[in-house]
mmCIF file of C-alpha atoms in Angstrom:
data_model
loop_
_atom_site.group_PDB
_atom_site.id
_atom_site.type_symbol
_atom_site.label_atom_id
_atom_site.label_comp_id
_atom_site.label_asym_id
_atom_site.label_seq_id
_atom_site.Cartn_x
_atom_site.Cartn_y
_atom_site.Cartn_z
ATOM 1 C CA MET A 1 -19.831 27.510 -51.235
ATOM 2 C CA SER A 2 -18.404 30.200 -48.975
ATOM 3 C CA PRO A 3 -15.258 29.599 -46.892
ATOM 4 C CA HIS A 4 -17.370 29.161 -43.753
ATOM 5 C CA GLN A 5 -19.606 26.630 -45.483
ATOM 6 C CA GLN A 6 -16.548 24.717 -46.623
ATOM 7 C CA GLN A 7 -15.190 24.761 -43.064
ATOM 8 C CA TYR A 8 -18.501 23.468 -41.737
ATOM 9 C CA TYR A 9 -18.457 20.649 -44.272
ATOM 10 C CA GLN A 10 -14.988 19.671 -43.082
ATOM 11 C CA HIS A 11 -16.067 19.870 -39.425
ATOM 12 C CA VAL A 12 -19.039 17.577 -40.100
ATOM 13 C CA LEU A 13 -16.826 15.043 -41.879
ATOM 14 C CA ALA A 14 -14.235 15.213 -39.099
ATOM 15 C CA THR A 15 -16.869 14.670 -36.403
ATOM 16 C CA LEU A 16 -18.427 11.669 -38.144
ATOM 17 C CA ASN A 17 -14.983 10.247 -38.862
ATOM 18 C CA GLN A 18 -14.012 10.576 -35.202
ATOM 19 C CA VAL A 19 -17.174 8.725 -34.174
ATOM 20 C CA PHE A 20 -16.537 6.036 -36.790
ATOM 21 C CA LEU A 21 -12.936 5.503 -35.673
ATOM 22 C CA THR A 22 -13.412 5.654 -31.897
ATOM 23 C CA GLN A 23 -16.870 4.301 -31.083
ATOM 24 C CA SER A 24 -16.956 0.871 -32.716
ATOM 25 C CA ALA A 25 -16.789 -1.023 -29.404
ATOM 26 C CA GLU A 26 -19.531 1.105 -27.877
ATOM 27 C CA VAL A 27 -21.730 0.728 -30.979
ATOM 28 C CA GLU A 28 -21.249 -3.038 -30.718
ATOM 29 C CA GLN A 29 -22.328 -2.995 -27.067
ATOM 30 C CA ALA A 30 -25.376 -0.828 -27.738
ATOM 31 C CA ALA A 31 -26.393 -2.981 -30.706
ATOM 32 C CA ALA A 32 -26.217 -6.078 -28.503
ATOM 33 C CA LEU A 33 -28.578 -4.434 -26.000
ATOM 34 C CA PHE A 34 -30.974 -3.532 -28.824
ATOM 35 C CA ALA A 35 -30.869 -7.108 -30.117
ATOM 36 C CA GLU A 36 -31.620 -8.532 -26.667
ATOM 37 C CA CYS A 37 -34.523 -6.092 -26.373
ATOM 38 C CA VAL A 38 -35.938 -7.280 -29.705
ATOM 39 C CA LYS A 39 -35.635 -10.924 -28.642
ATOM 40 C CA ALA A 40 -37.422 -10.163 -25.359
ATOM 41 C CA ASN A 41 -40.251 -8.329 -27.180
ATOM 42 C CA GLY A 42 -39.271 -5.146 -25.375
ATOM 43 C CA ILE A 43 -39.462 -1.518 -26.471
ATOM 44 C CA ILE A 44 -36.503 0.764 -27.209
ATOM 45 C CA HIS A 45 -37.410 4.200 -25.834
ATOM 46 C CA GLY A 46 -35.642 7.284 -27.186
ATOM 47 C CA PHE A 47 -35.522 10.595 -25.338
ATOM 48 C CA GLY A 48 -33.852 13.906 -26.020
ATOM 49 C CA SER A 49 -34.866 17.491 -25.323
ATOM 50 C CA GLY A 50 -34.443 20.479 -27.600
ATOM 51 C CA HIS A 51 -32.753 19.512 -30.855
ATOM 52 C CA SER A 52 -31.703 16.196 -29.329
ATOM 53 C CA PHE A 53 -35.333 15.154 -29.739
ATOM 54 C CA ALA A 54 -34.550 14.888 -33.458
ATOM 55 C CA ALA A 55 -32.294 11.949 -32.628
ATOM 56 C CA ALA A 56 -35.072 10.246 -30.672
ATOM 57 C CA VAL A 57 -37.316 10.613 -33.715
ATOM 58 C CA GLU A 58 -34.519 9.230 -35.892
ATOM 59 C CA LEU A 59 -34.639 6.090 -33.759
ATOM 60 C CA ALA A 60 -38.391 5.595 -33.777
ATOM 61 C CA GLY A 61 -41.007 4.701 -36.364
ATOM 62 C CA ARG A 62 -38.985 5.231 -39.527
ATOM 63 C CA ALA A 63 -38.196 3.288 -42.685
ATOM 64 C CA GLY A 64 -35.122 1.147 -42.111
ATOM 65 C CA GLY A 65 -35.525 1.309 -38.348
ATOM 66 C CA LEU A 66 -36.791 -1.164 -35.786
ATOM 67 C CA VAL A 67 -40.525 -1.296 -35.204
ATOM 68 C CA ASN A 68 -40.244 -1.774 -31.427
ATOM 69 C CA THR A 69 -39.202 1.832 -30.858
ATOM 70 C CA LYS A 70 -40.821 4.871 -29.289
ATOM 71 C CA ALA A 71 -39.810 8.537 -29.174
ATOM 72 C CA ILE A 72 -40.824 10.087 -25.856
ATOM 73 C CA ASP A 73 -42.387 13.502 -26.394
ATOM 74 C CA GLN A 74 -44.556 13.933 -23.292
ATOM 75 C CA PHE A 75 -42.259 16.377 -21.535
ATOM 76 C CA TYR A 76 -42.837 19.427 -23.702
ATOM 77 C CA GLY A 77 -44.789 22.338 -22.222
ATOM 78 C CA PRO A 78 -45.951 25.760 -23.462
ATOM 79 C CA THR A 79 -42.607 27.323 -22.527
ATOM 80 C CA GLY A 80 -40.454 24.518 -23.855
ATOM 81 C CA TRP A 81 -38.841 21.428 -22.409
ATOM 82 C CA PHE A 82 -38.838 21.021 -18.630
ATOM 83 C CA ASP A 83 -35.259 19.806 -18.718
ATOM 84 C CA SER A 84 -33.867 22.329 -16.228
ATOM 85 C CA LEU A 85 -36.462 21.837 -13.476
ATOM 86 C CA LYS A 86 -35.190 19.708 -10.615
ATOM 87 C CA GLY A 87 -37.531 16.907 -9.600
ATOM 88 C CA ILE A 88 -39.445 16.848 -12.871
ATOM 89 C CA GLY A 89 -37.706 13.707 -14.124
ATOM 90 C CA ASP A 90 -38.648 11.837 -10.965
ATOM 91 C CA ILE A 91 -42.295 12.762 -11.569
ATOM 92 C CA PHE A 92 -42.404 12.107 -15.306
ATOM 93 C CA SER A 93 -40.625 8.763 -15.082
ATOM 94 C CA GLY A 94 -43.617 7.453 -13.175
ATOM 95 C CA LEU A 95 -45.846 8.246 -16.155
ATOM 96 C CA LEU A 96 -43.885 6.034 -18.554
ATOM 97 C CA ASP A 97 -44.674 2.411 -19.348
ATOM 98 C CA LEU A 98 -41.221 0.981 -18.653
ATOM 99 C CA ARG A 99 -40.478 -2.731 -18.304
ATOM 100 C CA GLU A 100 -37.295 -4.644 -17.549
ATOM 101 C CA SER A 101 -37.302 -6.099 -21.076
ATOM 102 C CA ASP A 102 -37.048 -2.559 -22.490
ATOM 103 C CA CYS A 103 -34.019 -0.476 -23.428
ATOM 104 C CA PHE A 104 -33.772 3.293 -22.920
ATOM 105 C CA VAL A 105 -31.728 5.764 -24.976
ATOM 106 C CA ILE A 106 -31.024 9.313 -23.760
ATOM 107 C CA ILE A 107 -29.489 11.843 -26.157
ATOM 108 C CA SER A 108 -27.979 14.960 -24.581
ATOM 109 C CA ASN A 109 -24.872 16.902 -25.578
ATOM 110 C CA SER A 110 -24.218 18.118 -22.028
ATOM 111 C CA GLY A 111 -25.724 15.143 -20.204
ATOM 112 C CA THR A 112 -26.192 17.158 -17.006
ATOM 113 C CA LYS A 113 -29.696 18.671 -17.199
ATOM 114 C CA PRO A 114 -31.868 17.619 -14.222
ATOM 115 C CA LEU A 115 -34.549 15.985 -16.386
ATOM 116 C CA HIS A 116 -32.020 13.795 -18.179
ATOM 117 C CA VAL A 117 -30.119 12.819 -15.035
ATOM 118 C CA GLU A 118 -33.263 12.024 -13.058
ATOM 119 C CA LEU A 119 -34.682 9.953 -15.909
ATOM 120 C CA ALA A 120 -31.407 8.056 -16.191
ATOM 121 C CA ARG A 121 -31.445 7.294 -12.471
ATOM 122 C CA LYS A 122 -35.073 6.140 -12.509
ATOM 123 C CA VAL A 123 -34.577 4.033 -15.640
ATOM 124 C CA LYS A 124 -31.801 2.102 -13.923
ATOM 125 C CA GLU A 125 -33.816 1.753 -10.710
ATOM 126 C CA ARG A 126 -36.550 0.103 -12.780
ATOM 127 C CA GLY A 127 -34.144 -2.444 -14.223
ATOM 128 C CA LEU A 128 -33.763 -1.229 -17.820
ATOM 129 C CA LYS A 129 -30.584 -1.081 -19.862
ATOM 130 C CA LEU A 130 -29.515 2.501 -20.578
ATOM 131 C CA VAL A 131 -27.625 3.787 -23.618
ATOM 132 C CA VAL A 132 -26.568 7.439 -23.677
ATOM 133 C CA ILE A 133 -25.325 9.565 -26.560
ATOM 134 C CA THR A 134 -23.479 12.579 -25.229
ATOM 135 C CA ARG A 135 -20.353 14.665 -25.417
ATOM 136 C CA TYR A 136 -17.729 12.728 -23.498
ATOM 137 C CA SER A 137 -14.341 14.366 -23.091
ATOM 138 C CA GLY A 138 -13.071 11.437 -21.044
ATOM 139 C CA GLU A 139 -12.587 13.326 -17.794
ATOM 140 C CA SER A 140 -12.287 10.907 -14.892
ATOM 141 C CA THR A 141 -14.015 13.188 -12.369
ATOM 142 C CA PRO A 142 -17.100 14.951 -13.791
ATOM 143 C CA THR A 143 -17.892 18.263 -12.118
ATOM 144 C CA SER A 144 -21.610 17.436 -11.773
ATOM 145 C CA GLU A 145 -23.948 14.458 -11.872
ATOM 146 C CA SER A 146 -24.371 13.174 -15.410
ATOM 147 C CA ILE A 147 -26.375 10.645 -17.395
ATOM 148 C CA ARG A 148 -23.029 8.891 -17.869
ATOM 149 C CA ASP A 149 -23.119 7.927 -14.185
ATOM 150 C CA TYR A 150 -26.010 5.539 -14.867
ATOM 151 C CA ALA A 151 -25.309 4.341 -18.408
ATOM 152 C CA ASP A 152 -24.627 0.773 -19.465
ATOM 153 C CA VAL A 153 -23.159 2.131 -22.708
ATOM 154 C CA ILE A 154 -21.755 5.634 -23.307
ATOM 155 C CA LEU A 155 -21.520 6.767 -26.930
ATOM 156 C CA ASP A 156 -19.362 9.847 -27.493
ATOM 157 C CA ASN A 157 -20.853 12.144 -30.134
ATOM 158 C CA GLY A 158 -17.470 13.746 -30.823
ATOM 159 C CA CYS A 159 -18.896 17.256 -30.530
ATOM 160 C CA PRO A 160 -17.255 20.305 -28.977
ATOM 161 C CA SER A 161 -18.532 21.964 -25.829
ATOM 162 C CA GLY A 162 -21.414 24.180 -26.874
ATOM 163 C CA ASP A 163 -21.952 22.061 -30.017
ATOM 164 C CA CYS A 164 -20.958 24.742 -32.543
ATOM 165 C CA THR A 165 -17.839 24.370 -34.692
ATOM 166 C CA LEU A 166 -17.527 27.745 -36.445
ATOM 167 C CA SER A 167 -16.459 31.112 -35.068
ATOM 168 C CA MET A 168 -17.623 34.212 -36.972
ATOM 169 C CA ASP A 169 -17.547 37.977 -36.464
ATOM 170 C CA ASN A 170 -14.314 37.875 -34.461
ATOM 171 C CA GLY A 171 -15.692 35.265 -32.093
ATOM 172 C CA ASN A 172 -18.960 37.069 -31.373
ATOM 173 C CA ILE A 173 -20.955 34.406 -33.244
ATOM 174 C CA MET A 174 -20.683 30.648 -32.900
ATOM 175 C CA THR A 175 -22.539 28.491 -35.423
ATOM 176 C CA GLY A 176 -22.212 25.245 -37.359
ATOM 177 C CA PRO A 177 -23.655 22.765 -34.811
ATOM 178 C CA VAL A 178 -22.934 19.073 -35.343
ATOM 179 C CA SER A 179 -24.592 17.131 -32.504
ATOM 180 C CA SER A 180 -27.810 16.309 -34.395
ATOM 181 C CA LEU A 181 -25.876 14.917 -37.359
ATOM 182 C CA SER A 182 -23.564 12.933 -35.106
ATOM 183 C CA ALA A 183 -26.409 11.476 -33.035
ATOM 184 C CA ALA A 184 -28.320 10.371 -36.138
ATOM 185 C CA PHE A 185 -25.169 8.733 -37.508
ATOM 186 C CA ILE A 186 -24.602 6.900 -34.225
ATOM 187 C CA ILE A 187 -28.193 5.713 -33.888
ATOM 188 C CA ASN A 188 -28.369 4.357 -37.413
ATOM 189 C CA ASN A 189 -25.046 2.562 -36.969
ATOM 190 C CA VAL A 190 -26.336 0.914 -33.795
ATOM 191 C CA VAL A 191 -29.528 -0.155 -35.579
ATOM 192 C CA ILE A 192 -27.602 -1.510 -38.576
ATOM 193 C CA ARG A 193 -25.341 -3.571 -36.326
ATOM 194 C CA CYS A 194 -28.346 -4.795 -34.330
ATOM 195 C CA ILE A 195 -29.988 -6.003 -37.550
ATOM 196 C CA GLU A 196 -26.779 -7.815 -38.495
ATOM 197 C CA MET A 197 -26.646 -9.509 -35.092
ATOM 198 C CA LEU A 198 -30.233 -10.720 -35.333
ATOM 199 C CA LEU A 199 -29.656 -12.100 -38.827
ATOM 200 C CA GLU A 200 -26.509 -13.872 -37.618
ATOM 201 C CA GLN A 201 -28.657 -15.555 -34.954
ATOM 202 C CA GLY A 202 -31.304 -16.613 -37.468
ATOM 203 C CA ILE A 203 -33.859 -14.096 -36.196
ATOM 204 C CA ALA A 204 -35.927 -11.993 -38.595
ATOM 205 C CA PRO A 205 -35.312 -8.337 -37.635
ATOM 206 C CA PRO A 206 -38.544 -6.302 -37.292
ATOM 207 C CA VAL A 207 -37.420 -3.569 -39.696
ATOM 208 C CA MET A 208 -39.955 -1.068 -40.999
ATOM 209 C CA ARG A 209 -40.355 -0.359 -44.693
ATOM 210 C CA SER A 210 -41.123 2.928 -46.414
ATOM 211 C CA ILE A 211 -44.854 3.578 -46.638
ATOM 212 C CA ASN A 212 -44.112 5.288 -49.961
ATOM 213 C CA LEU A 213 -43.253 1.925 -51.535
ATOM 214 C CA PRO A 214 -45.849 -0.664 -52.597
ATOM 215 C CA GLY A 215 -46.955 -2.801 -49.660
ATOM 216 C CA GLY A 216 -44.930 -0.798 -47.160
ATOM 217 C CA LYS A 217 -47.832 0.317 -44.979
ATOM 218 C CA GLU A 218 -49.359 -3.151 -44.902
ATOM 219 C CA TYR A 219 -46.030 -4.713 -43.941
ATOM 220 C CA ASN A 220 -45.470 -2.150 -41.189
ATOM 221 C CA ASP A 221 -48.982 -2.681 -39.841
ATOM 222 C CA MET A 222 -48.254 -6.394 -39.615
ATOM 223 C CA LEU A 223 -45.042 -5.732 -37.685
ATOM 224 C CA MET A 224 -46.742 -3.149 -35.485
ATOM 225 C CA SER A 225 -49.531 -5.513 -34.420
ATOM 226 C CA GLN A 226 -47.242 -7.120 -31.843
ATOM 227 C CA TYR A 227 -46.404 -3.785 -30.226
ATOM 228 C CA LYS A 228 -49.482 -1.654 -30.984
ATOM 229 C CA GLU A 229 -50.404 -1.198 -27.316
ATOM 230 C CA ARG A 230 -47.002 0.283 -26.478
ATOM 231 C CA VAL A 231 -45.710 2.181 -29.509
ATOM 232 C CA PHE A 232 -46.990 4.629 -32.072
ATOM 233 C CA THR A 233 -45.699 5.884 -35.403
ATOM 234 C CA LEU A 234 -44.925 9.552 -36.045
#
């Protein structure tokens, strides 16, 4: 491994460690919202644009994850995500099947793009619980409207501004992003704690199995039957 690769490895470990040490209360709160959503037969919607969409996919339709999950991918056009167009979130939110028993998760490192902010506002207007995963420096007075303004739970991804952790070529190149790794770590920790909570309450968690193991597909199909009109698998 080169020196830069070694530095990146250390940055990844440091970021995940920061999340682990500082976000336990927030993970607990988010897991409780997930558990209530499961008990109410609601859907947990995940949304992120750009590479944050990877975190939404990490939440939805995967082995070890909850079956009542959906990654929202409708907002992708021929020129990319519409996340910077004002008013688009207000329009698109009306196309989503959202119910008060549902929970909504928005993943965004900046948390200030119009699509994300407008979706967050509309989600709360429609009575859903909102969890956001974002960079949160703890400033008391944000300079612009943010998804944090509407969140029930704010999970800090521990990432730097701009996401990248490595400077190369005398500062002309920034690389080594960590937000996708951090978001996946956070989401899986929330799901794990949610499963624990349901078990503690004597409720069988609707956890998907790998379709690559014997009986996995059949088991998942059985779980999916309750939600088949509202979710899909990737």
